[in-house]
Amino acid sequence: MKVHLTLLAASLLLVACGTPLSAPDSGLQPPPAWQKLDTPGARADNQQWWTHFGSPQLNRLIEQARLDSHDLAAAMARVRQAEASAVIAGAPLLPAVTAGLNGNRQQLLRGKGYSQLDVDRNNRTIDYYDANLSATYELDFWGGKRAARDSALKTLSASQFDRATVELTLLSGVANNYTQALSLREQQRIAEQNLGNAQRVLDLVQTRYDAGSATALELSQQKSLVAAQQRRLPQVQQQAREALITLATLLGQPVQSVTLDDDSFDRLHWPAIDAGVPSQLLSRRPDIAAAEARLAAAQADITVARAAMLPSVTLGLSLATGADIADQLLRNNVYNLGAGLAAPIFNNGRLKAERDRTIARQEELLDLYRAAIINGFADVEKALNGINGLDRQRQWQSEELHQAQTAFDIAQRRYQAGAEDLLTVLETQRTLFAAQDMNVQLRLARVQASVALYKALGGGWQVM
């Protein structure tokens, strides 16, 4: 028996040795540098990137989202499912051991008419006890079992990377919706201010009209402008409410539970961000890492499918004992050691088709991996291009807003003095209102461009 057990142990040791799963190669060469990269004083630390915008309220909302988001909780549950699946997939690498203990009592209730079943005091009851211990193991000659485990582990890694992607998307969504809510609050303040300015001009036109120095056309034109500003207010309020509802959804709360402090939109600022080099992106973005892990899992699945087409060897060992008296149970021992060979003969092409399917799946995931890398490069390039373009626009927009305010003030004074017609005042009003609105929109776009760059760079996430 010792010889048989030694052979069994040697077989287990032989099949336990295997080649580790190699990392897949995308075949893509990252560019040496980004097209747009001019960030003096840039920060290379992207950990907790949301704290760089200078808003304590945003920091609190981010932490609340990480705790209460249902999407993130669901992603974490999927990780736990993948962990359990990995344990299941790795179980066949070791023998399956089972044990059993049975006790039986048999009693003859009737025996008349057949002498061998006649009941007497000696054969009224029959007791029997038995115990057994068995182990079975399928030798992994072709590496299929190891590959199945490796595939499950890579799928687990992909699930963990997916969770990180969900978190990154969630946090960037919170930041974008929070800044949008603040910008709409600022637009509402500007709309109320512009309505007041338009109303004051209307009062002036009304006074001149009553005095006979303004026409009915001029009065109607200014009333139309006042009505347009009154219409603008509920529009902005509606948009602000929708932004708050979306923010509450990301936080996993009903909108009635979410309130924003009187945080000023002008207090938000954006940091200079160090984008690094393109080659670093492959280890920064969780979606790229997830695509790579799924590709590696698919490569392992091909090995599993090929191994299923080859013969399999199963070893079995069992120990058993039995007695009709419980205290003599261990005195009658029997062991059995066996081996079995099974090979697929005819399955109507099922195994070959499964192999072909896994190969095609691997080819699909290779292209998806390459697409994830290219899309990652594009996301960073677009974010950098957006930041560059918005910074250039804001340089001139500040001058545009200043000159629009100056022109409106001059036109209003000249009209009041009778040296300018109302048409000029109307044009300067519209120009000022548009410049004020554009100022808020450009500022919001600039903040969200920084959020987009942080997200494109992986938000501080790193492959460990």
mmCIF file of C-alpha atoms in Angstrom, residues 236-436:
data_model
loop_
_atom_site.group_PDB
_atom_site.id
_atom_site.type_symbol
_atom_site.label_atom_id
_atom_site.label_comp_id
_atom_site.label_asym_id
_atom_site.label_seq_id
_atom_site.Cartn_x
_atom_site.Cartn_y
_atom_site.Cartn_z
ATOM 1 C CA VAL A 236 -32.261 77.990 -15.054
ATOM 2 C CA GLN A 237 -34.126 76.902 -11.919
ATOM 3 C CA GLN A 238 -35.410 73.820 -13.748
ATOM 4 C CA GLN A 239 -31.906 72.906 -14.915
ATOM 5 C CA ALA A 240 -30.513 73.408 -11.411
ATOM 6 C CA ARG A 241 -33.178 71.118 -9.981
ATOM 7 C CA GLU A 242 -32.397 68.429 -12.556
ATOM 8 C CA ALA A 243 -28.687 68.631 -11.733
ATOM 9 C CA LEU A 244 -29.501 68.172 -8.042
ATOM 10 C CA ILE A 245 -31.724 65.163 -8.819
ATOM 11 C CA THR A 246 -28.931 63.554 -10.840
ATOM 12 C CA LEU A 247 -26.456 64.246 -8.044
ATOM 13 C CA ALA A 248 -28.792 62.653 -5.498
ATOM 14 C CA THR A 249 -29.079 59.568 -7.709
ATOM 15 C CA LEU A 250 -25.300 59.192 -7.764
ATOM 16 C CA LEU A 251 -25.250 59.523 -3.984
ATOM 17 C CA GLY A 252 -27.826 56.756 -3.648
ATOM 18 C CA GLN A 253 -30.293 59.091 -1.937
ATOM 19 C CA PRO A 254 -33.687 60.610 -2.762
ATOM 20 C CA VAL A 255 -33.377 64.238 -3.784
ATOM 21 C CA GLN A 256 -35.277 65.311 -0.657
ATOM 22 C CA SER A 257 -32.297 64.145 1.425
ATOM 23 C CA VAL A 258 -29.691 66.153 -0.485
ATOM 24 C CA THR A 259 -29.050 69.831 0.176
ATOM 25 C CA LEU A 260 -26.142 71.960 -0.968
ATOM 26 C CA ASP A 261 -24.482 74.618 1.133
ATOM 27 C CA ASP A 262 -24.165 78.175 -0.127
ATOM 28 C CA ASP A 263 -20.864 77.372 -1.798
ATOM 29 C CA SER A 264 -19.754 79.939 -4.357
ATOM 30 C CA PHE A 265 -19.040 78.814 -7.901
ATOM 31 C CA ASP A 266 -16.245 81.384 -8.137
ATOM 32 C CA ARG A 267 -14.397 79.694 -5.265
ATOM 33 C CA LEU A 268 -13.832 76.550 -7.300
ATOM 34 C CA HIS A 269 -10.417 76.357 -8.907
ATOM 35 C CA TRP A 270 -8.639 73.820 -11.043
ATOM 36 C CA PRO A 271 -5.124 72.483 -10.462
ATOM 37 C CA ALA A 272 -2.412 72.015 -13.051
ATOM 38 C CA ILE A 273 -2.308 68.279 -13.729
ATOM 39 C CA ASP A 274 0.742 66.276 -14.747
ATOM 40 C CA ALA A 275 -0.400 63.868 -17.473
ATOM 41 C CA GLY A 276 2.873 61.920 -17.498
ATOM 42 C CA VAL A 277 3.717 59.967 -20.639
ATOM 43 C CA PRO A 278 1.393 57.715 -22.683
ATOM 44 C CA SER A 279 3.180 54.506 -21.712
ATOM 45 C CA GLN A 280 2.215 55.090 -18.066
ATOM 46 C CA LEU A 281 -1.471 55.035 -18.981
ATOM 47 C CA LEU A 282 -1.484 51.246 -19.398
ATOM 48 C CA SER A 283 -1.004 50.809 -15.650
ATOM 49 C CA ARG A 284 -3.133 53.791 -14.611
ATOM 50 C CA ARG A 285 -6.541 53.043 -16.100
ATOM 51 C CA PRO A 286 -8.647 50.262 -14.577
ATOM 52 C CA ASP A 287 -10.657 49.737 -17.765
ATOM 53 C CA ILE A 288 -7.460 48.932 -19.684
ATOM 54 C CA ALA A 289 -6.356 46.586 -16.906
ATOM 55 C CA ALA A 290 -9.775 44.880 -16.981
ATOM 56 C CA ALA A 291 -9.542 44.370 -20.742
ATOM 57 C CA GLU A 292 -6.059 42.880 -20.337
ATOM 58 C CA ALA A 293 -7.250 40.529 -17.581
ATOM 59 C CA ARG A 294 -10.182 39.310 -19.677
ATOM 60 C CA LEU A 295 -7.839 38.659 -22.584
ATOM 61 C CA ALA A 296 -5.572 36.600 -20.319
ATOM 62 C CA ALA A 297 -8.611 34.659 -19.069
ATOM 63 C CA ALA A 298 -9.625 33.935 -22.667
ATOM 64 C CA GLN A 299 -6.143 32.616 -23.435
ATOM 65 C CA ALA A 300 -6.454 30.242 -20.488
ATOM 66 C CA ASP A 301 -9.897 29.153 -21.700
ATOM 67 C CA ILE A 302 -8.305 27.969 -24.953
ATOM 68 C CA THR A 303 -6.072 25.635 -22.933
ATOM 69 C CA VAL A 304 -9.130 24.338 -21.076
ATOM 70 C CA ALA A 305 -10.950 23.642 -24.338
ATOM 71 C CA ARG A 306 -7.951 21.860 -25.850
ATOM 72 C CA ALA A 307 -7.445 19.728 -22.737
ATOM 73 C CA ALA A 308 -11.073 18.588 -22.914
ATOM 74 C CA MET A 309 -10.308 16.988 -26.300
ATOM 75 C CA LEU A 310 -7.575 14.757 -24.808
ATOM 76 C CA PRO A 311 -7.750 11.615 -22.626
ATOM 77 C CA SER A 312 -8.132 12.006 -18.875
ATOM 78 C CA VAL A 313 -6.777 9.834 -16.061
ATOM 79 C CA THR A 314 -8.573 9.563 -12.733
ATOM 80 C CA LEU A 315 -7.080 8.050 -9.569
ATOM 81 C CA GLY A 316 -9.172 6.758 -6.713
ATOM 82 C CA LEU A 317 -8.364 5.594 -3.197
ATOM 83 C CA SER A 318 -10.866 4.321 -0.662
ATOM 84 C CA LEU A 319 -10.649 2.911 2.862
ATOM 85 C CA ALA A 320 -13.619 1.062 4.341
ATOM 86 C CA THR A 321 -14.522 -0.970 7.392
ATOM 87 C CA GLY A 322 -17.646 -2.704 8.665
ATOM 88 C CA ALA A 323 -18.923 -4.747 11.623
ATOM 89 C CA ASP A 324 -22.141 -5.810 13.246
ATOM 90 C CA ILE A 325 -20.916 -4.518 16.613
ATOM 91 C CA ALA A 326 -19.964 -0.852 16.963
ATOM 92 C CA ASP A 327 -16.841 -1.380 19.106
ATOM 93 C CA GLN A 328 -15.396 -3.756 16.463
ATOM 94 C CA LEU A 329 -15.808 -1.262 13.614
ATOM 95 C CA LEU A 330 -12.076 -0.627 13.071
ATOM 96 C CA ARG A 331 -11.003 -4.293 13.090
ATOM 97 C CA ASN A 332 -12.102 -5.193 9.559
ATOM 98 C CA ASN A 333 -10.369 -2.737 7.215
ATOM 99 C CA VAL A 334 -10.366 -2.794 3.435
ATOM 100 C CA TYR A 335 -8.686 -0.432 0.999
ATOM 101 C CA ASN A 336 -9.062 -0.023 -2.729
ATOM 102 C CA LEU A 337 -6.755 1.855 -5.109
ATOM 103 C CA GLY A 338 -7.804 2.294 -8.714
ATOM 104 C CA ALA A 339 -7.104 4.262 -11.852
ATOM 105 C CA GLY A 340 -9.297 4.996 -14.838
ATOM 106 C CA LEU A 341 -8.629 6.265 -18.343
ATOM 107 C CA ALA A 342 -11.309 8.022 -20.389
ATOM 108 C CA ALA A 343 -10.991 9.531 -23.840
ATOM 109 C CA PRO A 344 -13.559 11.323 -25.992
ATOM 110 C CA ILE A 345 -14.413 9.244 -29.053
ATOM 111 C CA PHE A 346 -17.468 10.829 -30.637
ATOM 112 C CA ASN A 347 -19.265 14.008 -29.569
ATOM 113 C CA ASN A 348 -20.535 15.272 -32.929
ATOM 114 C CA GLY A 349 -17.917 18.061 -33.084
ATOM 115 C CA ARG A 350 -18.893 19.630 -29.758
ATOM 116 C CA LEU A 351 -15.384 19.745 -28.267
ATOM 117 C CA LYS A 352 -13.817 21.060 -31.461
ATOM 118 C CA ALA A 353 -16.500 23.736 -31.717
ATOM 119 C CA GLU A 354 -15.860 24.735 -28.111
ATOM 120 C CA ARG A 355 -12.153 25.100 -28.874
ATOM 121 C CA ASP A 356 -12.938 27.208 -31.946
ATOM 122 C CA ARG A 357 -15.312 29.349 -29.898
ATOM 123 C CA THR A 358 -12.655 30.085 -27.265
ATOM 124 C CA ILE A 359 -10.133 30.992 -29.968
ATOM 125 C CA ALA A 360 -12.607 33.402 -31.561
ATOM 126 C CA ARG A 361 -13.395 34.828 -28.129
ATOM 127 C CA GLN A 362 -9.689 35.424 -27.525
ATOM 128 C CA GLU A 363 -9.417 37.236 -30.863
ATOM 129 C CA GLU A 364 -12.414 39.397 -29.944
ATOM 130 C CA LEU A 365 -10.953 40.322 -26.554
ATOM 131 C CA LEU A 366 -7.579 41.115 -28.112
ATOM 132 C CA ASP A 367 -9.252 43.713 -30.316
ATOM 133 C CA LEU A 368 -11.244 45.030 -27.343
ATOM 134 C CA TYR A 369 -7.989 45.329 -25.375
ATOM 135 C CA ARG A 370 -6.405 47.288 -28.209
ATOM 136 C CA ALA A 371 -9.521 49.457 -28.467
ATOM 137 C CA ALA A 372 -9.396 50.179 -24.729
ATOM 138 C CA ILE A 373 -5.790 51.352 -25.060
ATOM 139 C CA ILE A 374 -6.520 53.552 -28.092
ATOM 140 C CA ASN A 375 -9.625 54.987 -26.417
ATOM 141 C CA GLY A 376 -7.572 55.706 -23.309
ATOM 142 C CA PHE A 377 -5.004 57.629 -25.341
ATOM 143 C CA ALA A 378 -7.836 59.517 -27.075
ATOM 144 C CA ASP A 379 -9.508 60.417 -23.764
ATOM 145 C CA VAL A 380 -6.315 62.001 -22.465
ATOM 146 C CA GLU A 381 -5.637 63.818 -25.734
ATOM 147 C CA LYS A 382 -9.187 65.217 -25.830
ATOM 148 C CA ALA A 383 -8.998 66.333 -22.198
ATOM 149 C CA LEU A 384 -5.638 68.054 -22.753
ATOM 150 C CA ASN A 385 -6.894 69.658 -25.955
ATOM 151 C CA GLY A 386 -10.015 70.857 -24.163
ATOM 152 C CA ILE A 387 -8.009 72.394 -21.337
ATOM 153 C CA ASN A 388 -5.700 74.141 -23.784
ATOM 154 C CA GLY A 389 -8.556 75.523 -25.869
ATOM 155 C CA LEU A 390 -10.633 76.627 -22.874
ATOM 156 C CA ASP A 391 -7.682 78.430 -21.293
ATOM 157 C CA ARG A 392 -7.141 80.364 -24.511
ATOM 158 C CA GLN A 393 -10.844 81.210 -24.762
ATOM 159 C CA ARG A 394 -10.997 82.419 -21.183
ATOM 160 C CA GLN A 395 -8.115 84.820 -21.739
ATOM 161 C CA TRP A 396 -10.188 86.698 -24.324
ATOM 162 C CA GLN A 397 -13.529 86.112 -22.665
ATOM 163 C CA SER A 398 -12.464 88.073 -19.601
ATOM 164 C CA GLU A 399 -11.753 91.046 -21.849
ATOM 165 C CA GLU A 400 -15.059 90.485 -23.671
ATOM 166 C CA LEU A 401 -17.012 90.575 -20.399
ATOM 167 C CA HIS A 402 -15.200 93.676 -19.178
ATOM 168 C CA GLN A 403 -15.827 95.586 -22.394
ATOM 169 C CA ALA A 404 -19.481 94.452 -22.560
ATOM 170 C CA GLN A 405 -20.095 95.771 -19.047
ATOM 171 C CA THR A 406 -18.387 99.060 -19.902
ATOM 172 C CA ALA A 407 -20.396 99.446 -23.123
ATOM 173 C CA PHE A 408 -23.689 98.824 -21.317
ATOM 174 C CA ASP A 409 -22.905 101.346 -18.585
ATOM 175 C CA ILE A 410 -21.971 104.007 -21.173
ATOM 176 C CA ALA A 411 -25.027 103.312 -23.340
ATOM 177 C CA GLN A 412 -27.343 103.466 -20.333
ATOM 178 C CA ARG A 413 -25.942 106.832 -19.201
ATOM 179 C CA ARG A 414 -26.049 108.288 -22.713
ATOM 180 C CA TYR A 415 -29.618 107.132 -23.229
ATOM 181 C CA GLN A 416 -30.631 108.667 -19.922
ATOM 182 C CA ALA A 417 -29.039 111.940 -21.067
ATOM 183 C CA GLY A 418 -30.810 111.726 -24.421
ATOM 184 C CA ALA A 419 -27.572 111.302 -26.391
ATOM 185 C CA GLU A 420 -28.181 107.681 -27.494
ATOM 186 C CA ASP A 421 -31.121 105.760 -28.889
ATOM 187 C CA LEU A 422 -32.663 102.720 -27.221
ATOM 188 C CA LEU A 423 -31.455 100.346 -29.947
ATOM 189 C CA THR A 424 -27.881 100.803 -28.742
ATOM 190 C CA VAL A 425 -28.936 100.143 -25.150
ATOM 191 C CA LEU A 426 -30.754 96.986 -26.224
ATOM 192 C CA GLU A 427 -27.740 95.693 -28.124
ATOM 193 C CA THR A 428 -25.354 96.362 -25.238
ATOM 194 C CA GLN A 429 -27.755 94.659 -22.824
ATOM 195 C CA ARG A 430 -27.934 91.525 -24.954
ATOM 196 C CA THR A 431 -24.169 91.521 -25.438
ATOM 197 C CA LEU A 432 -23.591 91.852 -21.688
ATOM 198 C CA PHE A 433 -26.070 89.109 -20.813
ATOM 199 C CA ALA A 434 -24.485 86.746 -23.355
ATOM 200 C CA ALA A 435 -20.969 87.535 -22.096
ATOM 201 C CA GLN A 436 -21.975 86.899 -18.484
#
